[in-house]
């Protein structure tokens, strides 16, 4: 891939599901792994938050000599500064997890960023095959191990699915030696979020799944498969205009638009 | 005759060459890192260390120990006298006769060296080592003949031209081997490097019957961690590698080698020598790493070891069982070297194989290797009615539960032990959820940063409470607490006046004090497996056996027991890194058990229990000693 392509991985501070302790977030780490595959040591690793957080070193320990922190207080809206950073630094490929493991964890950041920048968003990427001539060949992850190949023009934002390659081990030495560039960006206080009272979520009771499988293969499928909606159509044939019409009809039918 | 000048000249020239070689060799060692050693005290202690400690190990093979005393002792004495009699020409019949006596002794020993080499066991290296007995014999015979005139047995200038030529050649050949070879890398190098290694050993505590098994702490926060290149070793570690006699005793006891995993401790040490001296391993004439061809390894003092000298799988095959260290007559420290190199792979390269990365990540995030919720650590004791230190603040005994708390099989051992403690009315408490992983696995996998972090946090918790004794059923935690935490305890002194005990030691005391009423065991033949971290690491061989004896059990010992016990395969993170071999170590150990005809194998370690129980049935039953005792407990009716 050409060195002129700027790959940025955005990372957050994760939270271990069992211990509640800060950690390298799983999906974000996969975003760094994918970034390393595309750009090697030229990958730009960016976090918006507290530069002192030791967890950031776990990302750097994956093989980066330096990373950038856009200094933010807690309860700040990171959208404006990340957006500015990406345009100022001429980012071409922006990778991040689908949702954060802590904080609001709404999964909205990639969408809001894409909207703000006017860039395409690819959600749930399994792999980026190559980036060439201003275009990228991307595999999207679908349920049951299916993949969809798409081509997208740069710049774009992608969220990285759990189907993407596992993050490599983080090495302690390089991690603690990595240099941090701290950028003191403007703060946009998120007063709404600051006023929320946050309490631990209770796991929702699971609906019992009655599996009427006759053989082991079916039971295995039922136990492992991601649920797929029953309805819907996969449109493989037809012109883009016909496909757009089909989507439009569906939205009308579902009363999303009137 | 020509010997008048030839003999002294040859001796002088070769002594000078040997001197030059010695300086060169020392410079190779000095390329290593600095280490604090008391040079003078070490040199003074060296003869005693040789005669007592080294010979204590050599003595396990009576044949070679007698042979070595005669050959080595004879040679050292003879060489000294040769210098006086033949180099300085001291004209003394007494000296000459003494020299003759020394040479006879050496000859006698050399004959036995020769005999051993007629049909050498596979563990011995061949190559130049096959030549050595001949050189020894040549040396002793040649100088014997040469000394006869000085002793007045033969007239000066005896013999004809032919004898002169033959003798000159023999002098040259034997001196090249014995003097030149000593410092230029021949088999005799072991005498030179070995003597200095004994003097400057990195663990002087091992001499005089002591024990020093805790790993040295890694310095954190430098530009690199662990050993990447040979020159990253301490200088006296390099010296230690050079002392190897290639006797292969380590190879013969190494469980990984026997299992066909790509590790041979003898070859590893030789590769270290190749590394710091530079070159390839093509001259190596011993057994290879199983299924790895010899001749392709290349190294240099400043080259990364795992780039071409040693495959990382070799390092990850080791179970850190210390059998090699225990068996090495030269007191070389294989495990230190292996973990040093693992540190580089884990801390710098982030390259811990198989489940290693996952386990380390779990330990970092949850303080236990399987990533369980830290708040579930005490679930096993829900029905045990145990005091928590947090509530009672002090107790006679702190029971260190270890990560066995999360494992259903190990929980049976824990419950059995608690039952015994209660029966003996011991004032005991546990840390509950405040306890963390001991750091054993992280440290053996090379992650000393995580180990040190856990050690410090555990010590901080321990320092809040008062207790006289810590008891644990896990020999690995036992080893960390007893031998490795002290390096991080200088500020808190959490363990300074605390006795750390393994549960077998503690239970043995209770039994001897008559605090446990036990029934005789009637269940058939029993054998006992010594866990490495209890036996070789901590020297506890007796308590488990005394406990079994207290049940009326006459232990049917395995051939490899006590300090020679064979590892179960569970140490050093080996089940995590899981390097493939031809056999499983646990299966081999179970074969040892089966060959005693025992129906039950007693162990003192949850990890050993897990490994041995993992062997497919039918096989003898595996039980921890605590479980066996709990089964024989006579409970008083209340
Ligand atoms: S390392 Fe020790 S036991 Fe092994 S071959 Fe060398 S001297 Fe013998
Ligand atoms: S410690 Fe055990 S497994 Fe490791 S090299 Fe020595 S004998 Fe082999």
mmCIF file of C-alpha atoms in Angstrom, chain B residues 249-585:
data_model
loop_
_atom_site.group_PDB
_atom_site.id
_atom_site.type_symbol
_atom_site.label_atom_id
_atom_site.label_comp_id
_atom_site.label_asym_id
_atom_site.label_seq_id
_atom_site.Cartn_x
_atom_site.Cartn_y
_atom_site.Cartn_z
ATOM 1 C CA UNK B 249 23.283 -35.676 33.036
ATOM 2 C CA UNK B 250 20.884 -32.807 32.513
ATOM 3 C CA UNK B 251 19.748 -34.312 29.232
ATOM 4 C CA UNK B 252 19.119 -37.661 30.894
ATOM 5 C CA UNK B 253 16.734 -36.164 33.463
ATOM 6 C CA UNK B 254 15.008 -33.526 31.339
ATOM 7 C CA UNK B 255 11.317 -34.371 30.988
ATOM 8 C CA UNK B 256 10.910 -32.201 27.888
ATOM 9 C CA UNK B 257 13.788 -34.000 26.166
ATOM 10 C CA UNK B 258 12.311 -37.371 27.049
ATOM 11 C CA UNK B 259 8.949 -36.240 25.705
ATOM 12 C CA UNK B 260 10.507 -35.416 22.354
ATOM 13 C CA UNK B 261 9.953 -31.680 22.677
ATOM 14 C CA UNK B 262 12.662 -29.580 21.015
ATOM 15 C CA UNK B 263 14.712 -29.050 24.178
ATOM 16 C CA UNK B 264 17.949 -30.560 25.428
ATOM 17 C CA UNK B 265 19.475 -28.640 28.334
ATOM 18 C CA UNK B 266 22.990 -29.727 27.398
ATOM 19 C CA UNK B 267 22.619 -28.498 23.827
ATOM 20 C CA UNK B 268 21.050 -25.303 25.134
ATOM 21 C CA UNK B 269 24.130 -24.581 27.235
ATOM 22 C CA UNK B 270 26.403 -25.403 24.300
ATOM 23 C CA UNK B 271 24.373 -23.057 22.107
ATOM 24 C CA UNK B 272 24.915 -20.339 24.679
ATOM 25 C CA UNK B 273 28.656 -20.944 24.317
ATOM 26 C CA UNK B 274 28.333 -20.756 20.526
ATOM 27 C CA UNK B 275 26.437 -17.524 21.067
ATOM 28 C CA UNK B 276 28.935 -15.639 23.172
ATOM 29 C CA UNK B 277 31.998 -17.050 21.414
ATOM 30 C CA UNK B 278 30.450 -16.608 17.968
ATOM 31 C CA UNK B 279 30.129 -19.270 15.275
ATOM 32 C CA UNK B 280 27.874 -22.207 14.516
ATOM 33 C CA UNK B 281 26.888 -25.408 16.288
ATOM 34 C CA UNK B 282 28.271 -27.749 13.617
ATOM 35 C CA UNK B 283 31.032 -29.046 15.927
ATOM 36 C CA UNK B 284 28.518 -30.068 18.591
ATOM 37 C CA UNK B 285 28.803 -33.807 19.041
ATOM 38 C CA UNK B 286 26.046 -34.677 21.485
ATOM 39 C CA UNK B 287 22.346 -35.451 21.188
ATOM 40 C CA UNK B 288 20.439 -32.734 19.338
ATOM 41 C CA UNK B 289 17.185 -31.063 20.311
ATOM 42 C CA UNK B 290 14.729 -33.822 19.472
ATOM 43 C CA UNK B 291 13.886 -33.654 15.766
ATOM 44 C CA UNK B 292 16.067 -30.623 15.106
ATOM 45 C CA UNK B 293 19.111 -31.055 12.909
ATOM 46 C CA UNK B 294 22.465 -29.909 14.270
ATOM 47 C CA UNK B 295 24.598 -27.533 12.237
ATOM 48 C CA UNK B 296 22.159 -24.790 11.281
ATOM 49 C CA UNK B 297 22.358 -22.669 14.405
ATOM 50 C CA UNK B 298 24.416 -19.497 14.165
ATOM 51 C CA UNK B 299 25.151 -16.926 16.796
ATOM 52 C CA UNK B 300 27.352 -14.100 17.932
ATOM 53 C CA UNK B 301 27.799 -12.077 21.116
ATOM 54 C CA UNK B 302 25.613 -9.261 19.808
ATOM 55 C CA UNK B 303 23.124 -11.231 17.782
ATOM 56 C CA UNK B 304 19.569 -11.855 18.910
ATOM 57 C CA UNK B 305 19.562 -15.400 20.245
ATOM 58 C CA UNK B 306 16.142 -16.330 18.935
ATOM 59 C CA UNK B 307 17.143 -15.137 15.448
ATOM 60 C CA UNK B 308 19.001 -18.205 14.291
ATOM 61 C CA UNK B 309 20.674 -19.624 17.370
ATOM 62 C CA UNK B 310 17.757 -21.044 19.336
ATOM 63 C CA UNK B 311 14.172 -21.516 18.271
ATOM 64 C CA UNK B 312 11.737 -19.997 20.778
ATOM 65 C CA UNK B 313 9.970 -23.364 21.041
ATOM 66 C CA UNK B 314 13.101 -24.701 22.721
ATOM 67 C CA UNK B 315 12.768 -22.082 25.445
ATOM 68 C CA UNK B 316 9.036 -22.613 25.846
ATOM 69 C CA UNK B 317 9.370 -26.394 26.202
ATOM 70 C CA UNK B 318 10.970 -26.119 29.626
ATOM 71 C CA UNK B 319 8.788 -26.897 32.638
ATOM 72 C CA UNK B 320 11.291 -25.138 34.945
ATOM 73 C CA UNK B 321 11.431 -28.392 36.899
ATOM 74 C CA UNK B 322 15.070 -27.768 37.849
ATOM 75 C CA UNK B 323 15.996 -31.421 37.396
ATOM 76 C CA UNK B 324 18.874 -30.353 35.168
ATOM 77 C CA UNK B 325 20.181 -27.834 37.691
ATOM 78 C CA UNK B 326 19.946 -30.371 40.494
ATOM 79 C CA UNK B 327 21.843 -32.921 38.447
ATOM 80 C CA UNK B 328 24.524 -30.703 36.913
ATOM 81 C CA UNK B 329 27.933 -31.433 38.437
ATOM 82 C CA UNK B 330 29.134 -28.010 37.310
ATOM 83 C CA UNK B 331 26.231 -26.299 39.095
ATOM 84 C CA UNK B 332 25.126 -24.513 35.930
ATOM 85 C CA UNK B 333 21.823 -22.614 36.142
ATOM 86 C CA UNK B 334 19.759 -23.604 33.119
ATOM 87 C CA UNK B 335 16.434 -22.330 34.416
ATOM 88 C CA UNK B 336 17.753 -18.827 35.078
ATOM 89 C CA UNK B 337 19.028 -18.639 31.516
ATOM 90 C CA UNK B 338 15.811 -19.946 30.008
ATOM 91 C CA UNK B 339 13.595 -17.544 31.927
ATOM 92 C CA UNK B 340 15.958 -14.662 31.132
ATOM 93 C CA UNK B 341 15.443 -15.336 27.444
ATOM 94 C CA UNK B 342 11.696 -15.821 27.880
ATOM 95 C CA UNK B 343 11.552 -12.380 29.454
ATOM 96 C CA UNK B 344 12.780 -10.867 26.232
ATOM 97 C CA UNK B 345 10.223 -12.777 24.171
ATOM 98 C CA UNK B 346 7.308 -11.789 26.394
ATOM 99 C CA UNK B 347 8.202 -8.304 27.562
ATOM 100 C CA UNK B 348 9.823 -7.026 24.383
ATOM 101 C CA UNK B 349 8.433 -9.059 21.512
ATOM 102 C CA UNK B 350 4.974 -9.816 22.882
ATOM 103 C CA UNK B 351 5.438 -13.348 21.639
ATOM 104 C CA UNK B 352 4.287 -15.804 24.293
ATOM 105 C CA UNK B 353 3.024 -18.826 22.377
ATOM 106 C CA UNK B 354 -0.409 -20.435 22.318
ATOM 107 C CA UNK B 355 -2.570 -19.569 25.308
ATOM 108 C CA UNK B 356 0.265 -17.564 26.875
ATOM 109 C CA UNK B 357 -0.874 -14.142 25.721
ATOM 110 C CA UNK B 358 -4.444 -14.798 26.799
ATOM 111 C CA UNK B 359 -3.415 -16.068 30.215
ATOM 112 C CA UNK B 360 -1.183 -13.077 30.845
ATOM 113 C CA UNK B 361 -3.922 -10.700 29.757
ATOM 114 C CA UNK B 362 -6.330 -12.417 32.128
ATOM 115 C CA UNK B 363 -3.898 -12.220 35.011
ATOM 116 C CA UNK B 364 -3.404 -8.526 34.364
ATOM 117 C CA UNK B 365 -7.108 -7.777 34.161
ATOM 118 C CA UNK B 366 -8.537 -10.184 36.752
ATOM 119 C CA UNK B 367 -5.617 -11.392 38.903
ATOM 120 C CA UNK B 368 -6.257 -14.984 37.918
ATOM 121 C CA UNK B 369 -5.158 -16.876 34.831
ATOM 122 C CA UNK B 370 -8.579 -17.874 33.590
ATOM 123 C CA UNK B 371 -10.228 -14.481 33.680
ATOM 124 C CA UNK B 372 -12.808 -15.333 36.328
ATOM 125 C CA UNK B 373 -14.476 -12.563 38.223
ATOM 126 C CA UNK B 374 -12.238 -11.587 41.140
ATOM 127 C CA UNK B 375 -15.338 -11.419 43.297
ATOM 128 C CA UNK B 376 -15.947 -15.133 42.832
ATOM 129 C CA UNK B 377 -12.648 -16.152 44.387
ATOM 130 C CA UNK B 378 -14.189 -17.191 47.659
ATOM 131 C CA UNK B 379 -17.237 -18.993 46.272
ATOM 132 C CA UNK B 380 -15.604 -22.346 46.959
ATOM 133 C CA UNK B 381 -15.660 -21.608 50.678
ATOM 134 C CA UNK B 382 -19.300 -20.587 50.886
ATOM 135 C CA UNK B 383 -20.055 -23.563 53.124
ATOM 136 C CA UNK B 384 -16.721 -23.700 54.912
ATOM 137 C CA UNK B 385 -17.308 -21.166 57.627
ATOM 138 C CA UNK B 386 -13.810 -19.733 57.326
ATOM 139 C CA UNK B 387 -12.737 -16.488 58.925
ATOM 140 C CA UNK B 388 -11.757 -13.685 56.601
ATOM 141 C CA UNK B 389 -8.681 -11.719 57.585
ATOM 142 C CA UNK B 390 -10.593 -8.573 56.744
ATOM 143 C CA UNK B 391 -12.952 -9.374 59.639
ATOM 144 C CA UNK B 392 -10.634 -10.891 62.227
ATOM 145 C CA UNK B 393 -7.441 -8.914 61.471
ATOM 146 C CA UNK B 394 -5.283 -11.599 63.018
ATOM 147 C CA UNK B 395 -4.958 -15.335 63.246
ATOM 148 C CA UNK B 396 -2.285 -17.908 64.018
ATOM 149 C CA UNK B 397 -2.370 -19.240 60.509
ATOM 150 C CA UNK B 398 -3.145 -17.577 57.211
ATOM 151 C CA UNK B 399 -4.293 -20.141 54.672
ATOM 152 C CA UNK B 400 -3.138 -19.026 51.232
ATOM 153 C CA UNK B 401 -5.751 -20.572 48.989
ATOM 154 C CA UNK B 402 -4.180 -19.840 45.574
ATOM 155 C CA UNK B 403 -5.954 -19.997 42.211
ATOM 156 C CA UNK B 404 -7.081 -23.515 42.986
ATOM 157 C CA UNK B 405 -10.065 -21.632 44.412
ATOM 158 C CA UNK B 406 -11.482 -21.380 40.895
ATOM 159 C CA UNK B 407 -10.977 -24.996 39.915
ATOM 160 C CA UNK B 408 -13.461 -27.665 40.956
ATOM 161 C CA UNK B 409 -10.897 -30.437 41.299
ATOM 162 C CA UNK B 410 -8.540 -28.284 43.346
ATOM 163 C CA UNK B 411 -11.421 -27.199 45.555
ATOM 164 C CA UNK B 412 -11.667 -30.788 46.814
ATOM 165 C CA UNK B 413 -8.089 -30.466 48.028
ATOM 166 C CA UNK B 414 -8.839 -27.129 49.653
ATOM 167 C CA UNK B 415 -11.888 -28.520 51.453
ATOM 168 C CA UNK B 416 -9.975 -31.566 52.644
ATOM 169 C CA UNK B 417 -7.301 -29.310 54.083
ATOM 170 C CA UNK B 418 -9.858 -27.097 55.814
ATOM 171 C CA UNK B 419 -11.458 -30.189 57.315
ATOM 172 C CA UNK B 420 -8.103 -31.176 58.805
ATOM 173 C CA UNK B 421 -7.449 -27.654 60.104
ATOM 174 C CA UNK B 422 -10.805 -27.641 61.824
ATOM 175 C CA UNK B 423 -10.276 -31.072 63.310
ATOM 176 C CA UNK B 424 -7.024 -29.830 64.828
ATOM 177 C CA UNK B 425 -8.652 -26.619 66.036
ATOM 178 C CA UNK B 426 -6.238 -24.377 64.231
ATOM 179 C CA UNK B 427 -6.888 -20.641 64.438
ATOM 180 C CA UNK B 428 -6.983 -19.982 60.710
ATOM 181 C CA UNK B 429 -8.190 -17.270 58.367
ATOM 182 C CA UNK B 430 -8.103 -16.645 54.632
ATOM 183 C CA UNK B 431 -7.753 -13.450 52.632
ATOM 184 C CA UNK B 432 -10.836 -14.223 50.588
ATOM 185 C CA UNK B 433 -11.285 -11.958 47.577
ATOM 186 C CA UNK B 434 -8.299 -9.882 48.682
ATOM 187 C CA UNK B 435 -5.941 -12.649 47.671
ATOM 188 C CA UNK B 436 -4.440 -12.362 44.194
ATOM 189 C CA UNK B 437 -2.674 -14.777 41.917
ATOM 190 C CA UNK B 438 0.828 -15.365 43.293
ATOM 191 C CA UNK B 439 2.394 -14.403 39.971
ATOM 192 C CA UNK B 440 4.107 -17.749 39.536
ATOM 193 C CA UNK B 441 2.811 -18.396 36.032
ATOM 194 C CA UNK B 442 3.393 -14.827 34.868
ATOM 195 C CA UNK B 443 6.974 -14.963 36.097
ATOM 196 C CA UNK B 444 7.755 -18.336 34.512
ATOM 197 C CA UNK B 445 6.239 -17.071 31.246
ATOM 198 C CA UNK B 446 8.719 -14.228 31.351
ATOM 199 C CA UNK B 447 6.315 -11.463 32.382
ATOM 200 C CA UNK B 448 8.230 -10.181 35.371
ATOM 201 C CA UNK B 449 6.408 -6.850 35.227
ATOM 202 C CA UNK B 450 3.134 -8.559 36.057
ATOM 203 C CA UNK B 451 4.780 -10.804 38.625
ATOM 204 C CA UNK B 452 6.317 -7.860 40.435
ATOM 205 C CA UNK B 453 3.057 -5.983 40.333
ATOM 206 C CA UNK B 454 1.196 -8.926 41.890
ATOM 207 C CA UNK B 455 3.922 -9.531 44.450
ATOM 208 C CA UNK B 456 3.802 -5.924 45.627
ATOM 209 C CA UNK B 457 0.027 -5.852 45.797
ATOM 210 C CA UNK B 458 -0.132 -9.158 47.633
ATOM 211 C CA UNK B 459 2.491 -7.978 50.092
ATOM 212 C CA UNK B 460 0.591 -4.747 50.675
ATOM 213 C CA UNK B 461 -2.480 -6.778 51.596
ATOM 214 C CA UNK B 462 -0.530 -9.209 53.752
ATOM 215 C CA UNK B 463 1.108 -6.359 55.624
ATOM 216 C CA UNK B 464 -2.271 -5.231 56.953
ATOM 217 C CA UNK B 465 -2.823 -8.350 59.016
ATOM 218 C CA UNK B 466 -1.078 -10.219 61.794
ATOM 219 C CA UNK B 467 -0.277 -13.912 61.572
ATOM 220 C CA UNK B 468 2.677 -16.127 62.409
ATOM 221 C CA UNK B 469 2.423 -18.664 59.643
ATOM 222 C CA UNK B 470 1.247 -18.829 56.053
ATOM 223 C CA UNK B 471 0.238 -22.263 54.833
ATOM 224 C CA UNK B 472 -0.623 -23.105 51.264
ATOM 225 C CA UNK B 473 -1.560 -26.244 49.376
ATOM 226 C CA UNK B 474 0.031 -24.898 46.195
ATOM 227 C CA UNK B 475 3.808 -25.441 45.966
ATOM 228 C CA UNK B 476 4.079 -22.764 43.291
ATOM 229 C CA UNK B 477 2.549 -20.091 45.476
ATOM 230 C CA UNK B 478 4.615 -21.516 48.330
ATOM 231 C CA UNK B 479 7.797 -20.989 46.347
ATOM 232 C CA UNK B 480 6.856 -17.421 45.389
ATOM 233 C CA UNK B 481 5.888 -16.464 48.922
ATOM 234 C CA UNK B 482 8.857 -18.137 50.521
ATOM 235 C CA UNK B 483 11.667 -17.495 48.069
ATOM 236 C CA UNK B 484 10.706 -14.779 45.632
ATOM 237 C CA UNK B 485 8.624 -12.159 47.440
ATOM 238 C CA UNK B 486 11.476 -11.118 49.721
ATOM 239 C CA UNK B 487 13.009 -9.053 46.897
ATOM 240 C CA UNK B 488 9.970 -6.759 47.027
ATOM 241 C CA UNK B 489 9.301 -6.799 50.735
ATOM 242 C CA UNK B 490 12.067 -4.554 52.022
ATOM 243 C CA UNK B 491 9.710 -1.621 52.730
ATOM 244 C CA UNK B 492 6.692 -3.406 54.107
ATOM 245 C CA UNK B 493 8.298 -6.354 55.862
ATOM 246 C CA UNK B 494 5.021 -8.164 55.435
ATOM 247 C CA UNK B 495 6.658 -11.564 55.516
ATOM 248 C CA UNK B 496 9.808 -10.747 57.435
ATOM 249 C CA UNK B 497 8.927 -12.659 60.579
ATOM 250 C CA UNK B 498 6.394 -15.022 59.049
ATOM 251 C CA UNK B 499 6.984 -18.702 58.516
ATOM 252 C CA UNK B 500 5.828 -19.854 55.085
ATOM 253 C CA UNK B 501 4.885 -23.521 54.996
ATOM 254 C CA UNK B 502 3.543 -26.053 52.591
ATOM 255 C CA UNK B 503 0.464 -27.849 53.861
ATOM 256 C CA UNK B 504 2.297 -31.178 54.113
ATOM 257 C CA UNK B 505 4.891 -29.654 56.443
ATOM 258 C CA UNK B 506 2.191 -28.028 58.524
ATOM 259 C CA UNK B 507 0.017 -31.145 58.680
ATOM 260 C CA UNK B 508 3.039 -33.204 59.641
ATOM 261 C CA UNK B 509 3.548 -30.934 62.634
ATOM 262 C CA UNK B 510 -0.092 -31.319 63.636
ATOM 263 C CA UNK B 511 0.191 -35.083 63.416
ATOM 264 C CA UNK B 512 3.379 -35.146 65.448
ATOM 265 C CA UNK B 513 1.800 -32.946 68.069
ATOM 266 C CA UNK B 514 -1.018 -35.448 68.245
ATOM 267 C CA UNK B 515 -3.638 -32.961 67.140
ATOM 268 C CA UNK B 516 -5.079 -35.178 64.416
ATOM 269 C CA UNK B 517 -6.519 -38.634 65.097
ATOM 270 C CA UNK B 518 -5.958 -40.741 62.032
ATOM 271 C CA UNK B 519 -7.012 -44.215 61.119
ATOM 272 C CA UNK B 520 -4.661 -46.632 59.404
ATOM 273 C CA UNK B 521 -4.903 -46.596 55.626
ATOM 274 C CA UNK B 522 -5.934 -49.928 54.177
ATOM 275 C CA UNK B 523 -6.317 -49.104 50.539
ATOM 276 C CA UNK B 524 -3.456 -51.005 48.907
ATOM 277 C CA UNK B 525 -0.141 -49.932 47.507
ATOM 278 C CA UNK B 526 0.690 -46.221 47.489
ATOM 279 C CA UNK B 527 3.455 -44.268 45.829
ATOM 280 C CA UNK B 528 4.340 -40.620 46.197
ATOM 281 C CA UNK B 529 5.139 -38.072 43.495
ATOM 282 C CA UNK B 530 7.437 -35.238 44.628
ATOM 283 C CA UNK B 531 6.259 -31.937 43.122
ATOM 284 C CA UNK B 532 9.255 -30.048 41.683
ATOM 285 C CA UNK B 533 8.369 -26.822 43.461
ATOM 286 C CA UNK B 534 8.130 -28.598 46.805
ATOM 287 C CA UNK B 535 11.096 -30.922 46.482
ATOM 288 C CA UNK B 536 13.863 -29.487 44.378
ATOM 289 C CA UNK B 537 12.777 -25.880 44.881
ATOM 290 C CA UNK B 538 12.240 -26.099 48.618
ATOM 291 C CA UNK B 539 13.901 -29.263 49.815
ATOM 292 C CA UNK B 540 10.787 -30.735 51.387
ATOM 293 C CA UNK B 541 11.013 -34.464 50.764
ATOM 294 C CA UNK B 542 10.360 -35.789 54.255
ATOM 295 C CA UNK B 543 7.110 -34.293 55.536
ATOM 296 C CA UNK B 544 4.891 -35.889 52.869
ATOM 297 C CA UNK B 545 6.521 -39.255 53.434
ATOM 298 C CA UNK B 546 6.222 -38.964 57.204
ATOM 299 C CA UNK B 547 2.559 -38.119 56.838
ATOM 300 C CA UNK B 548 1.969 -41.167 54.702
ATOM 301 C CA UNK B 549 3.934 -43.262 57.174
ATOM 302 C CA UNK B 550 1.711 -41.956 59.969
ATOM 303 C CA UNK B 551 -1.198 -43.622 58.167
ATOM 304 C CA UNK B 552 0.743 -46.853 58.154
ATOM 305 C CA UNK B 553 1.599 -46.471 54.472
ATOM 306 C CA UNK B 554 4.866 -47.921 53.316
ATOM 307 C CA UNK B 555 5.521 -45.791 50.235
ATOM 308 C CA UNK B 556 6.464 -47.822 47.166
ATOM 309 C CA UNK B 557 9.023 -45.381 45.806
ATOM 310 C CA UNK B 558 9.347 -44.726 42.129
ATOM 311 C CA UNK B 559 12.759 -45.080 40.587
ATOM 312 C CA UNK B 560 12.814 -41.354 40.084
ATOM 313 C CA UNK B 561 11.769 -39.841 43.382
ATOM 314 C CA UNK B 562 13.075 -37.323 45.867
ATOM 315 C CA UNK B 563 15.544 -34.918 44.307
ATOM 316 C CA UNK B 564 15.414 -36.983 41.119
ATOM 317 C CA UNK B 565 11.628 -36.865 40.830
ATOM 318 C CA UNK B 566 10.391 -36.513 37.281
ATOM 319 C CA UNK B 567 8.200 -33.497 36.565
ATOM 320 C CA UNK B 568 4.475 -33.981 35.905
ATOM 321 C CA UNK B 569 4.739 -31.531 33.002
ATOM 322 C CA UNK B 570 2.675 -28.833 34.694
ATOM 323 C CA UNK B 571 5.272 -26.280 35.724
ATOM 324 C CA UNK B 572 6.745 -23.230 34.088
ATOM 325 C CA UNK B 573 3.615 -22.473 32.118
ATOM 326 C CA UNK B 574 4.342 -25.513 29.935
ATOM 327 C CA UNK B 575 0.679 -26.596 29.709
ATOM 328 C CA UNK B 576 -0.122 -23.062 28.538
ATOM 329 C CA UNK B 577 2.560 -22.712 25.905
ATOM 330 C CA UNK B 578 1.973 -26.359 24.988
ATOM 331 C CA UNK B 579 4.892 -27.057 22.679
ATOM 332 C CA UNK B 580 4.231 -30.273 20.775
ATOM 333 C CA UNK B 581 6.399 -33.328 21.372
ATOM 334 C CA UNK B 582 6.136 -37.034 20.725
ATOM 335 C CA UNK B 583 4.769 -37.968 24.138
ATOM 336 C CA UNK B 584 3.158 -36.194 27.030
ATOM 337 C CA UNK B 585 5.261 -35.691 30.127
#
